[in-house]
Coordinates of C-alpha atoms (C1' of nucleotides) in Angstrom, one line a residue:
Chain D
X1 CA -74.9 -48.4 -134.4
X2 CA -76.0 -48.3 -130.6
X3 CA -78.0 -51.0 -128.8
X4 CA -79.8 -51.1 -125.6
X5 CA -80.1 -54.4 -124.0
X6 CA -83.7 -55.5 -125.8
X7 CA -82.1 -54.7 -129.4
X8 CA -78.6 -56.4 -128.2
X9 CA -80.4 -59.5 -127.2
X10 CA -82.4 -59.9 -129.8
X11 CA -79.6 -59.5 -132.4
X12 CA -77.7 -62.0 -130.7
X13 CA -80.2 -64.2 -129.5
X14 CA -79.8 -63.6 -126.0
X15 CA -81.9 -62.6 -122.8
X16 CA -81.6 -59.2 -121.2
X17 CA -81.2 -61.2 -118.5
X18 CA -78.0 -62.8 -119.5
X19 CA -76.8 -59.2 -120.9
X20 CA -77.1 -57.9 -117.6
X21 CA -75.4 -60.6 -115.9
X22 CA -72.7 -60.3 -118.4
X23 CA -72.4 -56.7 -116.7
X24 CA -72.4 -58.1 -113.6
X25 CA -69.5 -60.1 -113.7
X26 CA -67.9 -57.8 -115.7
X27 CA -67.3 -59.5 -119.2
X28 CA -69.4 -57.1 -121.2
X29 CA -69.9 -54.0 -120.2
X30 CA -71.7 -51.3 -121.9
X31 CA -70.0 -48.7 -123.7
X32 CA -72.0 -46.1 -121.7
X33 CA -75.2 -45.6 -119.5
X34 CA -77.0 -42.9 -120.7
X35 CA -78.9 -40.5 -118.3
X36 CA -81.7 -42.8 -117.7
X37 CA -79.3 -45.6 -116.3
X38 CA -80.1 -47.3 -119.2
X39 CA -77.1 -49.3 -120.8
X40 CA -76.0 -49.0 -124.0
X41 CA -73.7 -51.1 -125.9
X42 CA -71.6 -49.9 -129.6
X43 CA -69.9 -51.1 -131.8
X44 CA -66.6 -52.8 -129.6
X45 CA -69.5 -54.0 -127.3
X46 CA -71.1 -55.8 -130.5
X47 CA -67.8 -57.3 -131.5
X48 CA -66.5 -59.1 -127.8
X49 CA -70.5 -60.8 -127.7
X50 CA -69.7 -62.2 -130.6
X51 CA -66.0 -63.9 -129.2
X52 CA -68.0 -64.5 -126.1
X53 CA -70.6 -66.4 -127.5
X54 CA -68.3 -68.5 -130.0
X55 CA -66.2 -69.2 -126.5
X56 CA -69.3 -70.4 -124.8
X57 CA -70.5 -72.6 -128.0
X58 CA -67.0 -74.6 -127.3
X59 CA -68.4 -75.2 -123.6
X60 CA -65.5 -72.3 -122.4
X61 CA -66.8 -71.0 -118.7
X62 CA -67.4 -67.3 -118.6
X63 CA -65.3 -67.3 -116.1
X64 CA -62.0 -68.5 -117.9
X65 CA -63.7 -66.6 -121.0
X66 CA -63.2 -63.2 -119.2
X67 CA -59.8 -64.3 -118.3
X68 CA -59.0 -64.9 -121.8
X69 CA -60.2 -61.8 -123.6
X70 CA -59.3 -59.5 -121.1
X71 CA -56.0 -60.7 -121.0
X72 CA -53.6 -58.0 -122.8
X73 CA -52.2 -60.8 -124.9
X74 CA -55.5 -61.2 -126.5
X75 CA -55.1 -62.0 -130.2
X76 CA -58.8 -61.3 -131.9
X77 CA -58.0 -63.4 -135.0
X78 CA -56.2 -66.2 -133.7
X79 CA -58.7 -66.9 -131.4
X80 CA -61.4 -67.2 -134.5
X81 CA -58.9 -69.3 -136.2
X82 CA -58.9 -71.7 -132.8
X83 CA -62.5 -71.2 -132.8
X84 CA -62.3 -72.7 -136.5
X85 CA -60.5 -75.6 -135.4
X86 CA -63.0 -76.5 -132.4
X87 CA -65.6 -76.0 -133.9
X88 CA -64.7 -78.7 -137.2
X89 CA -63.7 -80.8 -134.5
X90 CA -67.0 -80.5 -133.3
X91 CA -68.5 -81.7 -136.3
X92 CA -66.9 -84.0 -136.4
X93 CA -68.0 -85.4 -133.4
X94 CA -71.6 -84.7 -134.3
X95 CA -71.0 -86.7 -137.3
X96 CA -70.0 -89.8 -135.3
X97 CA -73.3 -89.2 -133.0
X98 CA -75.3 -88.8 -135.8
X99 CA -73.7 -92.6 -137.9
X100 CA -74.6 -93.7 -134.2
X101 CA -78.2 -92.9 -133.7
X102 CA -78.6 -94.7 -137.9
X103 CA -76.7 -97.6 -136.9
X104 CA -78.9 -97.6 -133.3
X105 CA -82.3 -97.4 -135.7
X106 CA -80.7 -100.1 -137.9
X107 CA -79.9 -102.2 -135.0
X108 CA -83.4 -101.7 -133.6
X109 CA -85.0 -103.2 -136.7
X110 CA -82.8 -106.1 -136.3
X111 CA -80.4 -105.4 -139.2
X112 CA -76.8 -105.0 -137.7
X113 CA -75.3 -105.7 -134.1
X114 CA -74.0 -103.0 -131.9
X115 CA -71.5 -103.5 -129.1
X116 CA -72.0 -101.5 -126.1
X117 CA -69.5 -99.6 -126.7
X118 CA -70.3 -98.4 -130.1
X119 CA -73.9 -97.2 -128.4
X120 CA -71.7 -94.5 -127.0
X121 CA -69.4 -93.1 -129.8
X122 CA -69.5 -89.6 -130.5
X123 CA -70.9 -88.6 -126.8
X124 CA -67.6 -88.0 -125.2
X125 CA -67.3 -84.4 -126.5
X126 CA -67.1 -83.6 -122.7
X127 CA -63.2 -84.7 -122.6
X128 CA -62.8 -81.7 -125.2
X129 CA -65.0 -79.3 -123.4
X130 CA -62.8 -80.6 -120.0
X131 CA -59.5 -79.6 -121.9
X132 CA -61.2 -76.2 -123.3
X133 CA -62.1 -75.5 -119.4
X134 CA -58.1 -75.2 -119.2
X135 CA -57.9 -73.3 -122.0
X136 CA -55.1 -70.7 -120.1
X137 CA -52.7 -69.0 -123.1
X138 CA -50.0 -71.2 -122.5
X139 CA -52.0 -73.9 -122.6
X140 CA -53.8 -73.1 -125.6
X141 CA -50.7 -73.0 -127.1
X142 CA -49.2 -76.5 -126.0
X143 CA -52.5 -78.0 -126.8
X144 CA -53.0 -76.0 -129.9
X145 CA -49.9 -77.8 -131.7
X146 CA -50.9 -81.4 -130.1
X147 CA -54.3 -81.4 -132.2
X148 CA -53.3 -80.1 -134.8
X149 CA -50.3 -83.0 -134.6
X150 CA -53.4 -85.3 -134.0
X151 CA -54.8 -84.3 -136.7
X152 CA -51.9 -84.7 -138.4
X153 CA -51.3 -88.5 -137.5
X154 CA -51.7 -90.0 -140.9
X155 CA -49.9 -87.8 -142.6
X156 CA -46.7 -89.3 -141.4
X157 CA -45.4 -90.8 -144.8
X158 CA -46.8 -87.2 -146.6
X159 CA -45.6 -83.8 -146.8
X160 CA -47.5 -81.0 -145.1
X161 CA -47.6 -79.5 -148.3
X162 CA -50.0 -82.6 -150.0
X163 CA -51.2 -82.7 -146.6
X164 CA -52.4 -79.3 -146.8
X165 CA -53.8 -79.4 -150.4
X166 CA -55.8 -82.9 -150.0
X167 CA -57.8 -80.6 -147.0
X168 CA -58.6 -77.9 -149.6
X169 CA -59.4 -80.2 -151.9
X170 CA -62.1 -81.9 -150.0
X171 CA -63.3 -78.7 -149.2
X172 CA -63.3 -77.8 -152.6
X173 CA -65.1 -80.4 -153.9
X174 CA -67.6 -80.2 -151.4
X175 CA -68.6 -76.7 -152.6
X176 CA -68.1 -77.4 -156.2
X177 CA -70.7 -80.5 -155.5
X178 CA -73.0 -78.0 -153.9
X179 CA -73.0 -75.6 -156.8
X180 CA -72.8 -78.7 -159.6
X181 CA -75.5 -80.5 -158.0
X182 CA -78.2 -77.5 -158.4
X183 CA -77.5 -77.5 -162.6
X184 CA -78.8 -80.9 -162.2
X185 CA -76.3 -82.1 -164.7
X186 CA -73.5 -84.4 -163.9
X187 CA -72.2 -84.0 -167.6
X188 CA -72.1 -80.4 -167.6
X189 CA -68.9 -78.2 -166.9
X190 CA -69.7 -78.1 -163.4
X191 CA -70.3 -81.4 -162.9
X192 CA -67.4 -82.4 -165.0
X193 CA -64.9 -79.6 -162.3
X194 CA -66.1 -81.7 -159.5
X195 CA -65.0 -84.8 -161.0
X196 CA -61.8 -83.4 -162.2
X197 CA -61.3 -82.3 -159.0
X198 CA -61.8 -85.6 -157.0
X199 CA -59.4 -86.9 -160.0
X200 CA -56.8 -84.5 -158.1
X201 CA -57.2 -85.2 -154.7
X202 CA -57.3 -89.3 -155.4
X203 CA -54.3 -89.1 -157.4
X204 CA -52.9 -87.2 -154.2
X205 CA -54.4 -90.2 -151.9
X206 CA -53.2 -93.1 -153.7
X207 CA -49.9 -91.4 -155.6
X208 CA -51.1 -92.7 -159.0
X209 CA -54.5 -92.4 -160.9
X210 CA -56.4 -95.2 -162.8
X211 CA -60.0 -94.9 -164.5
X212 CA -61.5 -98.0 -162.9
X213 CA -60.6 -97.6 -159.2
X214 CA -61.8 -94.1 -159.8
X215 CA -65.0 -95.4 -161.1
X216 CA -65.1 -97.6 -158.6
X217 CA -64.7 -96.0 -156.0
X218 CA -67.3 -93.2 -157.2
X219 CA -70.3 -96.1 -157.3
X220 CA -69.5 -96.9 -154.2
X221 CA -70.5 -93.7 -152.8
X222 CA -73.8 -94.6 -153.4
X223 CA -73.6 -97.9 -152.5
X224 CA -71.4 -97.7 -149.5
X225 CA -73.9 -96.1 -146.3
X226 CA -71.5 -94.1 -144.9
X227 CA -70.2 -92.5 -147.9
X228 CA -74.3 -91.9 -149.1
X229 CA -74.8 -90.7 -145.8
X230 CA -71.9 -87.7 -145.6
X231 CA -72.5 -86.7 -149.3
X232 CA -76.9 -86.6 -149.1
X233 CA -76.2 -84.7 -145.6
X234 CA -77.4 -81.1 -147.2
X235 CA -79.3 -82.6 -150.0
X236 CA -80.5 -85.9 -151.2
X237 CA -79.2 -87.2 -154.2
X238 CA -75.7 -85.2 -154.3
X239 CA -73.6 -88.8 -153.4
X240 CA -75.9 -90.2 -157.5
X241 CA -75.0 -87.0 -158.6
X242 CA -71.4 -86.9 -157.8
X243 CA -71.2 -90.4 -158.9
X244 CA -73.0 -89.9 -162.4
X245 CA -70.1 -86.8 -163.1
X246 CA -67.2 -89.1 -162.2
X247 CA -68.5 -92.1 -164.6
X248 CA -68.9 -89.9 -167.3
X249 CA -65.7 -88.5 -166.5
X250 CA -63.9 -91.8 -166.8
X251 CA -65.7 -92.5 -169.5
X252 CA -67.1 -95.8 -167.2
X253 CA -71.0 -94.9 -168.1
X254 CA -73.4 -97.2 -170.2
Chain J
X1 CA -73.0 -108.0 -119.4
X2 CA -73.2 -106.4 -116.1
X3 CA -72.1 -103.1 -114.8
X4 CA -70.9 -100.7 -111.7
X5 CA -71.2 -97.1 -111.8
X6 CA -67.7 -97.0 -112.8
X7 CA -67.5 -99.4 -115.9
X8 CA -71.0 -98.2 -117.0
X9 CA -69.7 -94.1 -116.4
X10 CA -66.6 -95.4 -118.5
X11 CA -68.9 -96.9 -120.9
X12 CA -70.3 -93.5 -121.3
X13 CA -68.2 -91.3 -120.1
X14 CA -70.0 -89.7 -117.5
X15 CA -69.1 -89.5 -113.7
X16 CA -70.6 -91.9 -111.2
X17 CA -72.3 -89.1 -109.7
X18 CA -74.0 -88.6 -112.4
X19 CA -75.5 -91.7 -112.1
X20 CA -75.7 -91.7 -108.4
X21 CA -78.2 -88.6 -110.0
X22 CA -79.8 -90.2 -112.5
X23 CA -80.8 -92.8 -109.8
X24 CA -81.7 -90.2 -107.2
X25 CA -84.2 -88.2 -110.1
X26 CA -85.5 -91.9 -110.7
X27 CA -84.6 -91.4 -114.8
X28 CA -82.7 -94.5 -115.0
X29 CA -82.2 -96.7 -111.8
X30 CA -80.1 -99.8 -112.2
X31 CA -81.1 -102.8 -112.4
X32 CA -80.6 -104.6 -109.1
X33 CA -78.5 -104.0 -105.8
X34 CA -76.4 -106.4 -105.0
X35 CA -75.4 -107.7 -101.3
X36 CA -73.4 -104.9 -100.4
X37 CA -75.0 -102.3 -101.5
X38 CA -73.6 -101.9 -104.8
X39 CA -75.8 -100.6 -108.0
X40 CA -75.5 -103.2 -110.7
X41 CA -76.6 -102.3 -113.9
X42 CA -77.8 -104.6 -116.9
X43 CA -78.6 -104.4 -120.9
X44 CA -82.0 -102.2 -120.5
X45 CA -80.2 -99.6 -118.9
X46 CA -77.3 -99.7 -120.9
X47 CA -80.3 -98.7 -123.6
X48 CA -81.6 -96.4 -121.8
X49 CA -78.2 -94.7 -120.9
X50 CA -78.1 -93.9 -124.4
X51 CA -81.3 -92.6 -125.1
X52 CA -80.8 -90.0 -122.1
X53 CA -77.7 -89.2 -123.6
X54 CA -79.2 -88.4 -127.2
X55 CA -82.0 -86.6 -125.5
X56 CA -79.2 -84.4 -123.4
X57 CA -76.9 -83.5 -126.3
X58 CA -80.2 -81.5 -127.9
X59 CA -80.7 -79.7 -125.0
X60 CA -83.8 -81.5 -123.3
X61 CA -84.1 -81.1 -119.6
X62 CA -83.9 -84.5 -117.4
X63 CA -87.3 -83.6 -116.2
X64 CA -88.6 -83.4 -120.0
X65 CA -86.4 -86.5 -120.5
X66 CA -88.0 -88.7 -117.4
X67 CA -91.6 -87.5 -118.6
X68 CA -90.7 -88.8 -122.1
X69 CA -89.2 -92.3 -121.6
X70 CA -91.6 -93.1 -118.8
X71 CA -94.7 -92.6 -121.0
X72 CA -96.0 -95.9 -121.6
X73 CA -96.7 -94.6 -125.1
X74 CA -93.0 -94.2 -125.9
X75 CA -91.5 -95.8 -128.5
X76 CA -87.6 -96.0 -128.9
X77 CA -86.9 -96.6 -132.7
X78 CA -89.5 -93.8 -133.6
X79 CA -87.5 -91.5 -130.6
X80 CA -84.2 -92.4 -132.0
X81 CA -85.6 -91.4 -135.2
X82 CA -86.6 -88.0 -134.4
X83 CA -82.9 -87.6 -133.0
X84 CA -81.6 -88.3 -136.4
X85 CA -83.8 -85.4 -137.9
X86 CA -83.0 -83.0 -134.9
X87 CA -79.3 -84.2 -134.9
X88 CA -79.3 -83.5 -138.5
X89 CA -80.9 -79.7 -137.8
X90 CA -78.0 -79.2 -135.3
X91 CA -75.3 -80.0 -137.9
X92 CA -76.6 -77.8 -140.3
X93 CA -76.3 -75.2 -137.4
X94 CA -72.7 -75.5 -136.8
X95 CA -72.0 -75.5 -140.4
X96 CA -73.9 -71.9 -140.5
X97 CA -71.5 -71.1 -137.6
X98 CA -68.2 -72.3 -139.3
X99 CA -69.2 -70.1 -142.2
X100 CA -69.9 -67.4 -139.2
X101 CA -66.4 -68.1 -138.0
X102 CA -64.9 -68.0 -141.8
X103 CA -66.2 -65.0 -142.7
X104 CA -65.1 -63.2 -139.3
X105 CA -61.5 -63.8 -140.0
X106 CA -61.6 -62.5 -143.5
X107 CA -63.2 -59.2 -142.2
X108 CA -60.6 -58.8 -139.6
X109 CA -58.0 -59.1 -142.2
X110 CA -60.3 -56.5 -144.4
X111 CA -61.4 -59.1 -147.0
X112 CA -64.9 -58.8 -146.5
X113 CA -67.5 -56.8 -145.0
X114 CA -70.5 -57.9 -142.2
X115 CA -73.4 -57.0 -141.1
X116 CA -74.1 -56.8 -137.0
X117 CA -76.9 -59.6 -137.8
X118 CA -74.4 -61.8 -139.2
X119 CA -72.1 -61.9 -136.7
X120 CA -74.4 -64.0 -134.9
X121 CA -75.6 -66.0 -137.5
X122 CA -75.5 -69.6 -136.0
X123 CA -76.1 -69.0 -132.3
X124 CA -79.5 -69.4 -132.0
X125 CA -79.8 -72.7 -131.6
X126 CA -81.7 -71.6 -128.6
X127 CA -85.2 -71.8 -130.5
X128 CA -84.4 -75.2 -131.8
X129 CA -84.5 -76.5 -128.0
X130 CA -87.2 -74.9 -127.1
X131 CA -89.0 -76.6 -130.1
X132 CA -87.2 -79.6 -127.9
X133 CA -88.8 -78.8 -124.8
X134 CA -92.4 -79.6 -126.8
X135 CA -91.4 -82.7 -128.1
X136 CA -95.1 -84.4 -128.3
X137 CA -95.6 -87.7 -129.8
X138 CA -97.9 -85.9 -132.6
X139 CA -94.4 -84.4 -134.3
X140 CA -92.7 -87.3 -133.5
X141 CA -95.5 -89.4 -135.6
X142 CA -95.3 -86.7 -138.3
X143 CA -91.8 -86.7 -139.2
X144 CA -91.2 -90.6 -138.7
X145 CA -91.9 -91.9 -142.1
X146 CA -89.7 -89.7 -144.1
X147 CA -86.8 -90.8 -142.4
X148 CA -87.3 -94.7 -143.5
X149 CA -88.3 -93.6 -147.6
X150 CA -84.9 -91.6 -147.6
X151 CA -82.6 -94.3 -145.6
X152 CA -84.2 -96.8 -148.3
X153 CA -83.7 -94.6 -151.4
X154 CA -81.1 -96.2 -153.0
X155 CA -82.3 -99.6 -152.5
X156 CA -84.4 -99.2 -155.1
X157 CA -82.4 -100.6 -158.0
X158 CA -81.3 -104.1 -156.2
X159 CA -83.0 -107.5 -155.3
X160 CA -84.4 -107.6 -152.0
X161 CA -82.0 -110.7 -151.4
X162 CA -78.5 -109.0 -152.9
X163 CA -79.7 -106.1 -150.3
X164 CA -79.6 -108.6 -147.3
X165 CA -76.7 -110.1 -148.6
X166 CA -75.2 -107.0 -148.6
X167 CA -76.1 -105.9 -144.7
X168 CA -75.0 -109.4 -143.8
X169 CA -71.1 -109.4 -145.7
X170 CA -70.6 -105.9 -144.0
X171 CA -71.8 -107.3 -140.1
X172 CA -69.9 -110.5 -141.3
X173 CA -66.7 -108.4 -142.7
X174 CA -67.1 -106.4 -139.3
X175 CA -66.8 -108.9 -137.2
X176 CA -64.2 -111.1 -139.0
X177 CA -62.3 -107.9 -138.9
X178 CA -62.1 -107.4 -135.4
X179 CA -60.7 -111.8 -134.9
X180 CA -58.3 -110.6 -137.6
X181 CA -57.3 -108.1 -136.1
X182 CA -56.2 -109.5 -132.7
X183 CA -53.5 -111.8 -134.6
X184 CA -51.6 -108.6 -136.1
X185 CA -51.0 -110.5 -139.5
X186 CA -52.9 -109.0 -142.0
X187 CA -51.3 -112.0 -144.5
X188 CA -52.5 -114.8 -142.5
X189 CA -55.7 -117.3 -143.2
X190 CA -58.2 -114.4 -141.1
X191 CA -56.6 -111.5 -142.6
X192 CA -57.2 -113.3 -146.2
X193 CA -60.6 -114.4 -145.2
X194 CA -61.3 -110.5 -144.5
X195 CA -60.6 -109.2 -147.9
X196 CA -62.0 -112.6 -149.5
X197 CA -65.7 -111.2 -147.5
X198 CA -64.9 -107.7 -148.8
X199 CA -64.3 -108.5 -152.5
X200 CA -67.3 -110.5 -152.0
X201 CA -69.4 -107.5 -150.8
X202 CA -67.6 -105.2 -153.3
X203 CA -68.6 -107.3 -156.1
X204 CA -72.2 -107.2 -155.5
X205 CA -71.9 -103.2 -154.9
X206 CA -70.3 -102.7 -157.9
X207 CA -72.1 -106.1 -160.4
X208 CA -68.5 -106.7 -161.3
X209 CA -64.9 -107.2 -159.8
X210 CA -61.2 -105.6 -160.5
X211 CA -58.2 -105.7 -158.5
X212 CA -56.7 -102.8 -159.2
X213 CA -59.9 -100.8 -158.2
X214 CA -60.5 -103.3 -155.0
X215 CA -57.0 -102.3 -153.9
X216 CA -57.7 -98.4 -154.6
X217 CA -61.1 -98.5 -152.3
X218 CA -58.6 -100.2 -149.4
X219 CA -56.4 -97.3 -149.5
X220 CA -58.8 -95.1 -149.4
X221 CA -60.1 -97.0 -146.2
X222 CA -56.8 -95.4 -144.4
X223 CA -56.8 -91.9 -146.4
X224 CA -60.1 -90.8 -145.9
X225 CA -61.1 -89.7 -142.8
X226 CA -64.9 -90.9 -143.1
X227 CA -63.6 -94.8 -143.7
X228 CA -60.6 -94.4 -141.0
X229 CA -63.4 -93.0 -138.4
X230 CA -65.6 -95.8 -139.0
X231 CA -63.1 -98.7 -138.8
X232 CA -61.2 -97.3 -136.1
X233 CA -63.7 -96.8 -134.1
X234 CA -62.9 -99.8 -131.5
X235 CA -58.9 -100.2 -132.4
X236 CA -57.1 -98.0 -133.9
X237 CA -55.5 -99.4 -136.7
X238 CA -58.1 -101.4 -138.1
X239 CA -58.6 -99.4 -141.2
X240 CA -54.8 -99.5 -142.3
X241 CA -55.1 -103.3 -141.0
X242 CA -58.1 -103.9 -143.6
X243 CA -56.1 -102.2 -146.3
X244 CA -52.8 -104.7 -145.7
X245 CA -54.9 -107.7 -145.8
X246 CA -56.7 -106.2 -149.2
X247 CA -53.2 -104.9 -150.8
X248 CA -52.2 -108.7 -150.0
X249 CA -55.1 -110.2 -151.0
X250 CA -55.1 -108.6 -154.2
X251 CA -51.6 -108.5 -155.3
X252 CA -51.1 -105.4 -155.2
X253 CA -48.7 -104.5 -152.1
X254 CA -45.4 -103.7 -153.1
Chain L
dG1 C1' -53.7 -111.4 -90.8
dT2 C1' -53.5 -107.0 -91.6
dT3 C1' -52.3 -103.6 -94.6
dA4 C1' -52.9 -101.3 -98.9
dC5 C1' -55.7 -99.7 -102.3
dA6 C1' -59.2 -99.1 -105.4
dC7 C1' -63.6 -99.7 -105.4
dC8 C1' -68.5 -98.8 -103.4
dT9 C1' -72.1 -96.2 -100.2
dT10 C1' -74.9 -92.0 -98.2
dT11 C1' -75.1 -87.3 -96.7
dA12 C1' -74.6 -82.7 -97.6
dC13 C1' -73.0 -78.4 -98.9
dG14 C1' -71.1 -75.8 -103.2
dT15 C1' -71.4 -73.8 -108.0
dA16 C1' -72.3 -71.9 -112.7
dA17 C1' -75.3 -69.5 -115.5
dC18 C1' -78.7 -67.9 -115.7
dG19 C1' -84.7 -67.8 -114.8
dT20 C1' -88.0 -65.5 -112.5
dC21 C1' -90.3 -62.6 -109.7
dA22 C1' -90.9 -57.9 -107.2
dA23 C1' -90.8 -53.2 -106.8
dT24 C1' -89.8 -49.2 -109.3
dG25 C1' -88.4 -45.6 -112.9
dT26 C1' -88.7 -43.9 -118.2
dC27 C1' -90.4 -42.7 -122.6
dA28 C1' -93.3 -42.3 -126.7
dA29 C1' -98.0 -42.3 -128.1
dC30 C1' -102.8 -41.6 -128.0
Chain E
dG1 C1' -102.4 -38.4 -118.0
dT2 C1' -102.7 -42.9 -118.6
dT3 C1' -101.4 -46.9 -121.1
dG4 C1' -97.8 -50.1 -122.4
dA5 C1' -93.5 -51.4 -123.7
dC6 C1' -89.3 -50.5 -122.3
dA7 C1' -85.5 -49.9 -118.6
dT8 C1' -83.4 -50.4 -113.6
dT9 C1' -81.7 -53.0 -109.2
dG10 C1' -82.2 -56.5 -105.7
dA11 C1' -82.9 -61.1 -104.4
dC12 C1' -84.3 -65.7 -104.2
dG13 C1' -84.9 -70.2 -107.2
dT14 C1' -83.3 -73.8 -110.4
dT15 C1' -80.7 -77.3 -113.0
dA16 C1' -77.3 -80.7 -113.2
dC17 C1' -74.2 -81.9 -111.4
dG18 C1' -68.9 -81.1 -108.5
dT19 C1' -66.7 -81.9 -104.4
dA20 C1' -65.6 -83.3 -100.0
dA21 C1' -66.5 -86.1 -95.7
dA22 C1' -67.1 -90.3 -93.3
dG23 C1' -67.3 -94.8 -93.9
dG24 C1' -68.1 -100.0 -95.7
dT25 C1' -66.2 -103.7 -99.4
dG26 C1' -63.1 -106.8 -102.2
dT27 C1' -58.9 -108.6 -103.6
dA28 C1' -54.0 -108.7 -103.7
dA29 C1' -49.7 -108.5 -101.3
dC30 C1' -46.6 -108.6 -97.7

DNA sequence: GTTACACCTTTACGTAACGTCAATGTCAAC
DNA sequence: GTTGACATTGACGTTACGTAAAGGTGTAAC
């Protein structure tokens, strides 16, 4: 497929503008101009936007971009992989902005106390974007194991292996919730997986399993705000839902 | 509490020229100059600080941002609000591009397959600011409501008095958690009096009490990152603090 | 008592990543 | 053969600060 600037801008939800300025400072060019002068970009063309654009999303400057992907060390998929990592980290962030601004509304209406430092969690993505502005290979690579060792912190009395499966688990469930949660049926077999699931990863957590914390712990996600407030994120109603499956599962429902 | 451009920048985490800007623009001018010249700022621009801040992470201009806190019709809780629903949009966003991300490393190991329009699924965020750019109050007024009916949903089962009895043990468990913490001994009298508040607020959660789930939820408190986030927020170490004085509390440390 | 040092001030030029004209050429359609 | 949506290259404007430069302030130490 071939794009001129119009069709490459709107694909990618860019000006022509910006495309052209991308030419101009040489981090995408076209593949060729055609008689007219017109540019026009193909399939490679299509490709490095993309990496451009997920560079620029972490707040990388084109300028250390171009260094970056030029570079003849360039590794295509392990930069998507770091781009993985940022961008969960970003989330992560956005998460903490997002328990701010509720615990801001809840402090306007007089219902909790906020110190002013809590009025500014989850804005200081900028020391990230600072240490992204570095973002040189070596660098990457120094920094690249420290976060992921950050990350990593409480796993000191675990091995990487449990480590490692209590992250797919929560990813896991988090999908099986989605796809349980529109049967409508916390008893059914889906319903019942995710349950059986979070069974796993608590008995990972805690290193032994027992019906009534689980239960416990599963009413609390609906009574607990911040818990309601991660699991209703996409929909309303998946934190009852997901704890409805887990009492039956215990066998803890009246 | 009172405030130079340095502490308040710290505060924040922006620079002091920023400030030294945000004066200059006239979006937020402190609150009084003292002898020599130097900008002190108070409480109300602490407040404001952070409104600016919410309105810059979703991509409003500081023009857009002056016009909108200096209308006399402006109204913070209902603004903060409105970021909720719009910070809420944005997540959903970078969750579209972490399955953009996902699905580009499985097709450059030859997993899958993608379309050009895929690849840039999760970039245009663009239009979502430029909805931003419009903010009028009318929008605002439109979306308000729904926000309070869902924050309230699961109220609906409990006494309006358990409810504020509830908000109150977790400000009160807060706080006493922060004294506690300053004496390191999660077994001492404020350590105890911490988990005695918790099992308190637990109970009316749950309508009943058991150690052994009681001591399951504090572990969790350290194991899952939502909890750990929360209670670290301030001190590091809070949330495995809390869980010490609960394991002790309850009988259950080993 | 002055020296050091970490603060603060204003003034002013620099910059990144485009936006926004202006002047002009191209192409398909009616 | 003219209309209208495309393309081109300048070139200047804009936003939200960064980055000195040149100097005053406050406290602690020698």
């Amino acid at each position: 497929m071939e794009y001129t600037v119009q069709k490459l801008g709107k694909l990618a939800g860019i000006s022509t503008r910006t495309l052209r300025y991308y030419d101009e400072i040489g981090i995408l060019k076209p593949a060729r101009i055609n008689s007219s002068g017109y540019r026009i970009y193909g399939q490679k063309e299509v490709d490095r936007l993309q990496q451009i654009l997920f560079y620029r999303e972490l707040g990388v400057s084109l300028k250390n971009i171009k260094d970056i992907i030029l570079s003849p060390s360039f590794d295509r998929v392990e930069a998507l992989k770091q781009h993985h990592i940022r961008l969960l980290e970003k989330k992560k962030q956005l998460e903490t902005l997002i328990i701010n601004v509720e615990k801001s509304i809840a402090m306007s209406e007089g219902r909790v106390k906020m110190s002013d430092q809590e009025k500014f969690e989850g804005f200081k993505q900028k020391l990230i974007d600072e240490n992204e502005e570095k973002y040189g290979k070596e660098v990457r690579e120094k920094y690249g194991d420290e976060v992921v060792d950050k990350s990593n912190a409480h796993l000191k009395n675990m091995s990487k292996e449990d480590y490692e499966r209590i992250q797919t688990l929560s990813v896991q469930i988090d999908e099986a919730l989605t796809e349980a949660f529109k049967t409508g049926d916390p008893a059914g077999s889906m319903g019942q997986k995710v349950a059986e699931l979070h069974k796993q990863w608590i008995s990972l957590c805690w290193g032994h399993y027992n019906k009534e914390a689980h239960a416990g712990v599963a009413q609390m996600y609906v009574d607990d705000e911040r818990f309601t407030l991660y699991y209703d994120k996409e929909q309303p109603g998946r934190a009852e839902f997901l704890r409805d499956a887990i009492l039956i599962y215990t066998g803890m429902s009246k």
